[in-house]
Amino acid sequence: LAWEGDLPTPELDGTKATYPEVLPGVDLVAKAGVDGVSTYLVVKTREAATNPRVKDLRYKVVGSASQARGAGTGGEIRDAAGAVKFRVQRASMWDSKGVPAGVESHERVAPGQAARAVEVPVEASADTLAVNVDEAFLQAPDTVYPAIIDPEISVAREYTYWVAVQSNGTEYYNSSTEHARVGYQGWSSPYFTSRSFYNFNTSALYGKVIGSATFSHKLIHSANWDCNAATYGPGVTLGVTGAIGSSTVWPGPAWTATIGTNAKAHGDSGICSGYDVVEWNAKAAVQTYAADVSKPTLTLGLKSSNESNRDGWRKFDNDATLNYPLLSVTYNSLPNAPGAPSLVGATGTGKSNYWVDARQVTLKATVTDPDGTAGGSV
């Protein structure tokens, strides 16, 4: 993402770079961490929050043939081939209520315990990502300034192959029309139990430091007849499994690790409109595969936590437009080994002993990061 307009010289402090006054009363901060680089705005005064560019906050998308587009309530960035590379699902806003005295606003990348906080949607079109800033939040009398606006960006991994297998001998191999089915269909004949599996290519994550990983899917049907009930019946269990392919049959590949269970249940599709997005925390599984170069494909399986209870019946939509199911990962690359090390003021280089002309010496090296665009000297 790029800021529209010229940026001032940043003020560097450890892992932070603060670009002061990119707008009157507004700082832009970039902070490096184990889960990547967080870029956020610090709106320092209530007056600054009335700036039209704050209320209509936009970032440019830059990169070789990169293009942003809308994706439901969020946005995504695709490459020249049309593959989704990054997703921006939401932005967070919070104020400074309860922040201890002496803590600068640019030192925080998360809300304080007493802070007022909201999440707002992000929209995308062409080469722009727009944050739907909550103006009521910024102008509320109890909002304590400075306030932070922080879009959340994650790398996107789309599935490369999927399989649904049923206990009655029916299989669906990489179908573009069938829904993924999970659980015991004990409501009408023929009765059967179903499981669904997805392949994700995780080879590009090898050696990365994984900050978070979330598997999400579009739930369109359950046995629940109450459209307002948040959960119903046995939940859906996500796990790591063996490989899948065109010869996979019931009961599917072996389960090698269980990730977790989510009992969220969108109502019966016959009476409840829309859909719900169900999420599982897959960080541990992605970390395992990112650490092993011999595991370029992560296969995730969905099954009911109780396959004899028909209340666990679910249908999920493999939605190519909204990119579900989706494995969203935030990561950071380890920095490269420093280059050109030297001792400023020394009379020579190498392993031999050399004189310097000061009690305090300066060590110098060029540092680079695979996620950065250029090297710098420190």
Short mmCIF file of C-alpha atoms in Angstrom, two decimals:
data_model
loop_
_atom_site.label_atom_id
_atom_site.label_comp_id
_atom_site.label_asym_id
_atom_site.label_seq_id
_atom_site.Cartn_x
_atom_site.Cartn_y
_atom_site.Cartn_z
CA LEU A 1 0.00 0.00 0.00
CA ALA A 2 1.18 3.53 -0.75
CA TRP A 3 0.25 6.92 0.69
CA GLU A 4 -1.13 9.44 -1.78
CA GLY A 5 1.17 12.45 -1.70
CA ASP A 6 4.73 13.22 -0.64
CA LEU A 7 5.97 11.73 2.62
CA PRO A 8 8.22 13.71 4.99
CA THR A 9 11.50 12.31 6.27
CA PRO A 10 10.59 9.63 8.83
CA GLU A 11 11.59 9.78 12.48
CA LEU A 12 13.20 6.40 13.25
CA ASP A 13 12.92 4.76 16.65
CA GLY A 14 13.84 1.09 16.88
CA THR A 15 11.35 -0.85 14.77
CA LYS A 16 9.16 2.20 14.13
CA ALA A 17 9.22 4.83 11.40
CA THR A 18 6.95 7.81 12.05
CA TYR A 19 6.11 10.13 9.15
CA PRO A 20 4.95 13.28 10.97
CA GLU A 21 2.15 15.50 9.73
CA VAL A 22 1.29 13.64 6.52
CA LEU A 23 -1.91 15.62 7.03
CA PRO A 24 -2.36 18.45 9.53
CA GLY A 25 -2.47 16.79 12.95
CA VAL A 26 -2.02 13.29 11.50
CA ASP A 27 1.05 11.01 11.60
CA LEU A 28 1.63 7.88 9.52
CA VAL A 29 3.48 5.11 11.38
CA ALA A 30 5.08 1.90 10.09
CA LYS A 31 6.14 -0.62 12.73
CA ALA A 32 7.93 -3.91 12.04
CA GLY A 33 7.02 -6.97 14.10
CA VAL A 34 7.18 -10.75 13.94
CA ASP A 35 3.87 -10.82 12.06
CA GLY A 36 4.89 -8.31 9.39
CA VAL A 37 4.69 -4.53 9.10
CA SER A 38 1.78 -2.65 10.62
CA THR A 39 0.98 0.67 8.94
CA TYR A 40 -1.48 2.90 10.73
CA LEU A 41 -2.59 6.52 11.12
CA VAL A 42 -2.39 8.51 14.34
CA VAL A 43 -5.09 11.20 14.36
CA LYS A 44 -3.85 13.51 17.07
CA THR A 45 -6.75 15.94 17.55
CA ARG A 46 -10.49 16.15 17.11
CA GLU A 47 -9.92 18.96 14.62
CA ALA A 48 -7.60 16.75 12.55
CA ALA A 49 -10.38 14.12 12.39
CA THR A 50 -12.55 16.55 10.41
CA ASN A 51 -10.07 16.58 7.51
CA PRO A 52 -11.85 15.19 4.40
CA ARG A 53 -8.89 12.90 3.68
CA VAL A 54 -9.23 11.31 7.13
CA LYS A 55 -12.97 10.82 6.74
CA ASP A 56 -12.42 9.38 3.23
CA LEU A 57 -9.23 7.44 3.94
CA ARG A 58 -7.70 5.82 0.86
CA TYR A 59 -4.49 3.95 0.07
CA LYS A 60 -3.02 3.31 -3.36
CA VAL A 61 -2.15 -0.27 -4.35
CA VAL A 62 1.30 -0.51 -5.93
CA GLY A 63 3.26 -3.40 -7.35
CA SER A 64 3.85 -5.24 -10.59
CA ALA A 65 0.41 -5.61 -12.23
CA SER A 66 -1.28 -5.55 -8.81
CA GLN A 67 -4.96 -4.73 -8.73
CA ALA A 68 -7.41 -4.26 -5.88
CA ARG A 69 -11.05 -5.23 -6.01
CA GLY A 70 -14.00 -5.56 -3.71
CA ALA A 71 -14.62 -8.80 -1.85
CA GLY A 72 -17.76 -8.68 0.23
CA THR A 73 -17.14 -6.45 3.24
CA GLY A 74 -13.40 -6.35 2.58
CA GLY A 75 -10.91 -6.06 -0.21
CA GLU A 76 -8.30 -8.11 -1.96
CA ILE A 77 -5.19 -7.55 -4.05
CA ARG A 78 -4.62 -9.77 -7.09
CA ASP A 79 -1.57 -10.29 -9.29
CA ALA A 80 -1.44 -10.13 -13.10
CA ALA A 81 -2.73 -13.71 -13.38
CA GLY A 82 -5.77 -12.89 -11.24
CA ALA A 83 -4.62 -14.82 -8.17
CA VAL A 84 -5.50 -13.33 -4.78
CA LYS A 85 -2.29 -12.44 -2.96
CA PHE A 86 -3.52 -10.30 -0.06
CA ARG A 87 -6.81 -9.64 1.73
CA VAL A 88 -7.85 -6.62 3.75
CA GLN A 89 -10.89 -7.81 5.68
CA ARG A 90 -11.38 -4.91 8.08
CA ALA A 91 -9.78 -1.94 9.77
CA SER A 92 -9.58 -1.22 13.49
CA MET A 93 -10.07 2.16 15.17
CA TRP A 94 -9.40 2.94 18.81
CA ASP A 95 -8.79 5.91 21.07
CA SER A 96 -6.33 6.70 23.89
CA LYS A 97 -8.61 6.23 26.88
CA GLY A 98 -6.68 4.65 29.74
CA VAL A 99 -3.25 5.06 28.15
CA PRO A 100 -0.60 5.66 30.86
CA ALA A 101 1.05 9.06 31.01
CA GLY A 102 4.25 9.27 28.99
CA VAL A 103 3.26 6.63 26.42
CA GLU A 104 3.30 8.20 22.98
CA SER A 105 0.50 7.41 20.55
CA HIS A 106 2.92 6.12 17.94
CA GLU A 107 4.27 3.54 20.42
CA ARG A 108 0.99 1.58 20.42
CA VAL A 109 -0.24 -0.87 17.77
CA ALA A 110 -3.10 -2.28 19.88
CA PRO A 111 -5.86 -0.70 21.98
CA GLY A 112 -5.34 -0.17 25.69
CA GLN A 113 -7.56 -2.11 28.09
CA ALA A 114 -9.87 0.88 28.65
CA ALA A 115 -9.85 2.13 25.07
CA ARG A 116 -12.96 2.62 22.99
CA ALA A 117 -12.55 0.49 19.86
CA VAL A 118 -14.54 -0.32 16.72
CA GLU A 119 -14.00 -2.36 13.58
CA VAL A 120 -14.94 -0.83 10.22
CA PRO A 121 -15.15 -2.36 6.73
CA VAL A 122 -12.73 -1.83 3.88
CA GLU A 123 -13.71 -1.49 0.23
CA ALA A 124 -11.54 -1.98 -2.85
CA SER A 125 -11.68 -0.89 -6.47
CA ALA A 126 -9.06 -0.74 -9.22
CA ASP A 127 -5.84 0.51 -7.56
CA THR A 128 -7.39 1.86 -4.35
CA LEU A 129 -8.31 0.52 -0.92
CA ALA A 130 -10.75 2.69 1.03
CA VAL A 131 -11.38 2.51 4.78
CA ASN A 132 -14.96 3.30 5.83
CA VAL A 133 -13.93 5.51 8.74
CA ASP A 134 -16.47 5.71 11.57
CA GLU A 135 -17.04 9.47 11.80
CA ALA A 136 -19.38 9.11 14.78
CA PHE A 137 -16.58 7.37 16.69
CA LEU A 138 -14.11 10.17 15.88
CA GLN A 139 -16.52 12.93 16.89
CA ALA A 140 -18.03 11.26 19.97
CA PRO A 141 -17.56 13.45 23.09
CA ASP A 142 -15.97 10.57 25.02
CA THR A 143 -13.37 9.75 22.34
CA VAL A 144 -9.94 10.47 23.80
CA TYR A 145 -7.30 11.64 21.31
CA PRO A 146 -4.99 10.61 19.72
CA ALA A 147 -7.05 8.01 17.81
CA ILE A 148 -5.62 5.18 15.71
CA ILE A 149 -6.87 3.88 12.32
CA ASP A 150 -5.24 0.57 11.41
CA PRO A 151 -6.12 -1.52 8.30
CA GLU A 152 -5.33 -5.23 8.73
CA ILE A 153 -3.60 -6.92 5.80
CA SER A 154 -2.99 -10.66 5.39
CA VAL A 155 -1.66 -12.90 2.67
CA ALA A 156 -4.32 -15.05 1.00
CA ARG A 157 -4.01 -18.70 0.09
CA GLU A 158 -6.75 -20.10 -2.14
CA TYR A 159 -7.35 -23.83 -2.28
CA THR A 160 -5.95 -25.70 -5.29
CA TYR A 161 -8.11 -28.84 -5.10
CA TRP A 162 -11.08 -30.06 -3.07
CA VAL A 163 -12.93 -33.31 -2.48
CA ALA A 164 -16.22 -34.24 -0.79
CA VAL A 165 -16.79 -37.88 0.14
CA GLN A 166 -19.98 -39.50 1.44
CA SER A 167 -20.62 -42.75 3.26
CA ASN A 168 -23.13 -43.83 0.57
CA GLY A 169 -20.37 -44.01 -2.05
CA THR A 170 -20.84 -40.57 -3.65
CA GLU A 171 -17.78 -38.39 -4.25
CA TYR A 172 -17.24 -34.93 -5.72
CA TYR A 173 -13.78 -34.23 -7.13
CA ASN A 174 -12.90 -30.55 -7.55
CA SER A 175 -16.48 -29.77 -8.58
CA SER A 176 -17.25 -26.16 -9.52
CA THR A 177 -21.00 -26.59 -8.93
CA GLU A 178 -21.41 -28.78 -5.82
CA HIS A 179 -21.45 -27.47 -2.25
CA ALA A 180 -19.14 -28.86 0.40
CA ARG A 181 -21.17 -31.06 2.75
CA VAL A 182 -20.28 -31.88 6.35
CA GLY A 183 -21.97 -34.12 8.92
CA TYR A 184 -24.81 -36.64 9.07
CA GLN A 185 -27.66 -36.05 6.63
CA GLY A 186 -30.35 -37.86 8.60
CA TRP A 187 -33.27 -35.72 7.57
CA SER A 188 -34.41 -37.35 4.32
CA SER A 189 -33.56 -40.48 2.36
CA PRO A 190 -30.96 -41.38 1.25
CA TYR A 191 -29.18 -40.93 4.59
CA PHE A 192 -25.40 -40.52 4.62
CA THR A 193 -22.44 -38.87 6.36
CA SER A 194 -20.17 -36.44 4.52
CA ARG A 195 -16.70 -34.95 4.90
CA SER A 196 -14.93 -32.32 2.79
CA PHE A 197 -11.21 -31.69 2.19
CA TYR A 198 -9.12 -28.87 0.68
CA ASN A 199 -5.53 -28.56 -0.57
CA PHE A 200 -3.59 -25.33 -0.02
CA ASN A 201 -0.18 -24.62 -1.56
CA THR A 202 1.91 -23.31 1.33
CA SER A 203 5.35 -23.60 -0.31
CA ALA A 204 5.75 -19.80 -0.46
CA LEU A 205 5.49 -19.69 3.35
CA TYR A 206 8.54 -21.91 3.93
CA GLY A 207 10.92 -20.28 6.41
CA LYS A 208 8.50 -17.47 7.27
CA VAL A 209 7.59 -16.39 10.79
CA ILE A 210 3.84 -16.98 11.04
CA GLY A 211 1.94 -14.32 12.97
CA SER A 212 -1.57 -15.67 12.44
CA ALA A 213 -3.50 -18.04 10.17
CA THR A 214 -7.26 -18.30 9.80
CA PHE A 215 -9.27 -20.78 7.75
CA SER A 216 -12.66 -19.35 6.83
CA HIS A 217 -15.60 -20.76 4.89
CA LYS A 218 -19.01 -19.58 3.71
CA LEU A 219 -21.74 -21.45 5.61
CA ILE A 220 -25.07 -21.41 3.75
CA HIS A 221 -27.14 -24.16 5.38
CA SER A 222 -27.59 -26.08 8.61
CA ALA A 223 -30.32 -28.03 10.36
CA ASN A 224 -31.09 -24.95 12.46
CA TRP A 225 -34.57 -23.47 11.86
CA ASP A 226 -33.95 -20.42 14.04
CA CYS A 227 -32.42 -17.74 11.83
CA ASN A 228 -31.26 -15.79 14.89
CA ALA A 229 -29.52 -18.61 16.76
CA ALA A 230 -25.73 -18.24 16.76
CA THR A 231 -24.95 -21.95 17.26
CA TYR A 232 -26.81 -25.22 16.83
CA GLY A 233 -26.05 -28.91 17.27
CA PRO A 234 -22.61 -30.51 16.96
CA GLY A 235 -19.97 -28.17 15.56
CA VAL A 236 -17.73 -28.60 12.54
CA THR A 237 -14.21 -29.82 13.30
CA LEU A 238 -11.28 -28.63 11.18
CA GLY A 239 -8.16 -30.78 11.03
CA VAL A 240 -4.99 -31.53 9.12
CA THR A 241 -5.26 -34.69 7.01
CA GLY A 242 -3.35 -36.80 4.57
CA ALA A 243 -3.27 -36.13 0.83
CA ILE A 244 -6.37 -36.06 -1.37
CA GLY A 245 -6.90 -36.71 -5.07
CA SER A 246 -9.19 -38.24 -7.68
CA SER A 247 -9.04 -41.63 -5.93
CA THR A 248 -10.11 -40.36 -2.50
CA VAL A 249 -13.19 -42.22 -1.19
CA TRP A 250 -15.03 -42.50 2.12
CA PRO A 251 -13.96 -41.95 4.88
CA GLY A 252 -11.23 -39.84 3.30
CA PRO A 253 -7.56 -39.52 4.29
CA ALA A 254 -6.33 -40.08 7.83
CA TRP A 255 -6.72 -37.23 10.33
CA THR A 256 -3.21 -36.24 11.51
CA ALA A 257 -4.08 -33.24 13.75
CA THR A 258 -7.24 -31.59 15.04
CA ILE A 259 -7.31 -27.79 14.78
CA GLY A 260 -10.60 -26.93 16.46
CA THR A 261 -14.39 -27.03 16.34
CA ASN A 262 -16.84 -24.24 15.49
CA ALA A 263 -20.56 -24.69 16.19
CA LYS A 264 -21.72 -21.61 14.27
CA ALA A 265 -24.90 -22.52 12.39
CA HIS A 266 -26.48 -20.33 9.75
CA GLY A 267 -30.17 -21.24 9.51
CA ASP A 268 -31.83 -23.62 7.10
CA SER A 269 -31.35 -22.22 3.59
CA GLY A 270 -35.04 -22.77 2.87
CA ILE A 271 -36.11 -20.14 5.40
CA CYS A 272 -32.99 -18.11 6.29
CA SER A 273 -31.41 -15.88 3.66
CA GLY A 274 -27.77 -14.90 3.32
CA TYR A 275 -24.81 -16.74 4.81
CA ASP A 276 -22.38 -16.75 7.72
CA VAL A 277 -18.57 -16.89 7.60
CA VAL A 278 -17.16 -19.55 9.92
CA GLU A 279 -13.54 -19.26 11.06
CA TRP A 280 -10.96 -21.54 12.67
CA ASN A 281 -7.53 -20.60 14.06
CA ALA A 282 -5.07 -22.57 11.92
CA LYS A 283 -1.84 -20.89 13.06
CA ALA A 284 -0.25 -24.02 14.59
CA ALA A 285 -0.89 -26.08 11.44
CA VAL A 286 0.53 -23.41 9.13
CA GLN A 287 3.58 -22.98 11.39
CA THR A 288 4.30 -26.70 11.11
CA TYR A 289 4.17 -26.65 7.32
CA ALA A 290 6.09 -23.37 7.02
CA ALA A 291 8.95 -24.98 8.95
CA ASP A 292 9.21 -28.07 6.71
CA VAL A 293 10.31 -27.68 3.09
CA SER A 294 9.13 -31.26 2.40
CA LYS A 295 5.51 -30.21 3.05
CA PRO A 296 4.50 -27.83 0.23
CA THR A 297 0.77 -28.70 0.42
CA LEU A 298 -1.43 -28.36 3.48
CA THR A 299 -4.62 -30.44 3.35
CA LEU A 300 -7.43 -29.37 5.67
CA GLY A 301 -10.48 -31.49 6.39
CA LEU A 302 -13.96 -30.67 7.70
CA LYS A 303 -16.12 -33.18 9.56
CA SER A 304 -18.86 -33.05 12.18
CA SER A 305 -17.80 -33.34 15.81
CA ASN A 306 -20.61 -35.92 16.18
CA GLU A 307 -21.26 -37.82 12.97
CA SER A 308 -24.26 -39.70 14.37
CA ASN A 309 -26.25 -36.55 15.21
CA ARG A 310 -28.22 -35.08 12.30
CA ASP A 311 -28.26 -31.62 13.94
CA GLY A 312 -24.65 -31.30 12.82
CA TRP A 313 -25.56 -31.28 9.10
CA ARG A 314 -23.95 -28.33 7.24
CA LYS A 315 -23.44 -27.06 3.69
CA PHE A 316 -20.65 -24.67 2.67
CA ASP A 317 -20.39 -22.71 -0.58
CA ASN A 318 -17.15 -22.85 -2.56
CA ASP A 319 -17.55 -19.24 -3.69
CA ALA A 320 -14.95 -18.23 -6.30
CA THR A 321 -16.17 -14.61 -6.30
CA LEU A 322 -15.71 -14.07 -2.56
CA ASN A 323 -12.79 -16.52 -2.41
CA TYR A 324 -14.20 -19.02 0.08
CA PRO A 325 -12.85 -21.19 1.50
CA LEU A 326 -9.80 -19.10 2.31
CA LEU A 327 -6.63 -19.55 4.32
CA SER A 328 -5.48 -16.07 5.41
CA VAL A 329 -1.95 -15.83 6.81
CA THR A 330 0.03 -12.94 8.26
CA TYR A 331 3.76 -13.58 8.18
CA ASN A 332 7.18 -11.98 8.27
CA SER A 333 10.37 -12.99 6.49
CA LEU A 334 13.56 -13.32 8.52
CA PRO A 335 16.07 -10.60 7.62
CA ASN A 336 19.06 -11.46 5.45
CA ALA A 337 22.53 -11.71 6.94
CA PRO A 338 24.06 -8.20 7.25
CA GLY A 339 26.46 -7.27 4.47
CA ALA A 340 29.61 -5.15 4.24
CA PRO A 341 30.33 -4.98 8.00
CA SER A 342 32.87 -2.35 8.96
CA LEU A 343 34.25 -0.36 11.89
CA VAL A 344 33.99 3.38 11.25
CA GLY A 345 37.29 5.09 11.92
CA ALA A 346 39.42 1.92 11.78
CA THR A 347 42.74 1.95 9.90
CA GLY A 348 41.96 -1.27 8.04
CA THR A 349 39.63 -4.20 7.59
CA GLY A 350 39.84 -7.94 8.11
CA LYS A 351 40.65 -10.13 11.11
CA SER A 352 43.91 -8.40 12.09
CA ASN A 353 44.13 -5.84 14.87
CA TYR A 354 43.72 -2.19 13.82
CA TRP A 355 43.85 1.10 15.64
CA VAL A 356 40.90 3.44 15.96
CA ASP A 357 41.07 7.08 16.92
CA ALA A 358 38.24 7.25 19.44
CA ARG A 359 37.08 5.64 22.68
CA GLN A 360 33.59 5.19 21.22
CA VAL A 361 33.50 3.32 17.91
CA THR A 362 30.74 2.85 15.36
CA LEU A 363 29.90 -0.54 13.86
CA LYS A 364 28.33 -0.34 10.41
CA ALA A 365 26.61 -2.86 8.12
CA THR A 366 24.08 -2.93 5.30
CA VAL A 367 20.87 -4.70 6.30
CA THR A 368 18.18 -6.03 3.96
CA ASP A 369 14.85 -7.73 4.43
CA PRO A 370 13.11 -9.96 1.85
CA ASP A 371 9.85 -8.09 2.51
CA GLY A 372 11.48 -4.69 1.97
CA THR A 373 12.26 -2.83 -1.24
CA ALA A 374 15.83 -1.66 -0.57
CA GLY A 375 18.74 -2.04 1.80
CA GLY A 376 19.85 0.51 4.34
CA SER A 377 22.92 1.17 6.45
CA VAL A 378 22.89 0.98 10.25
#
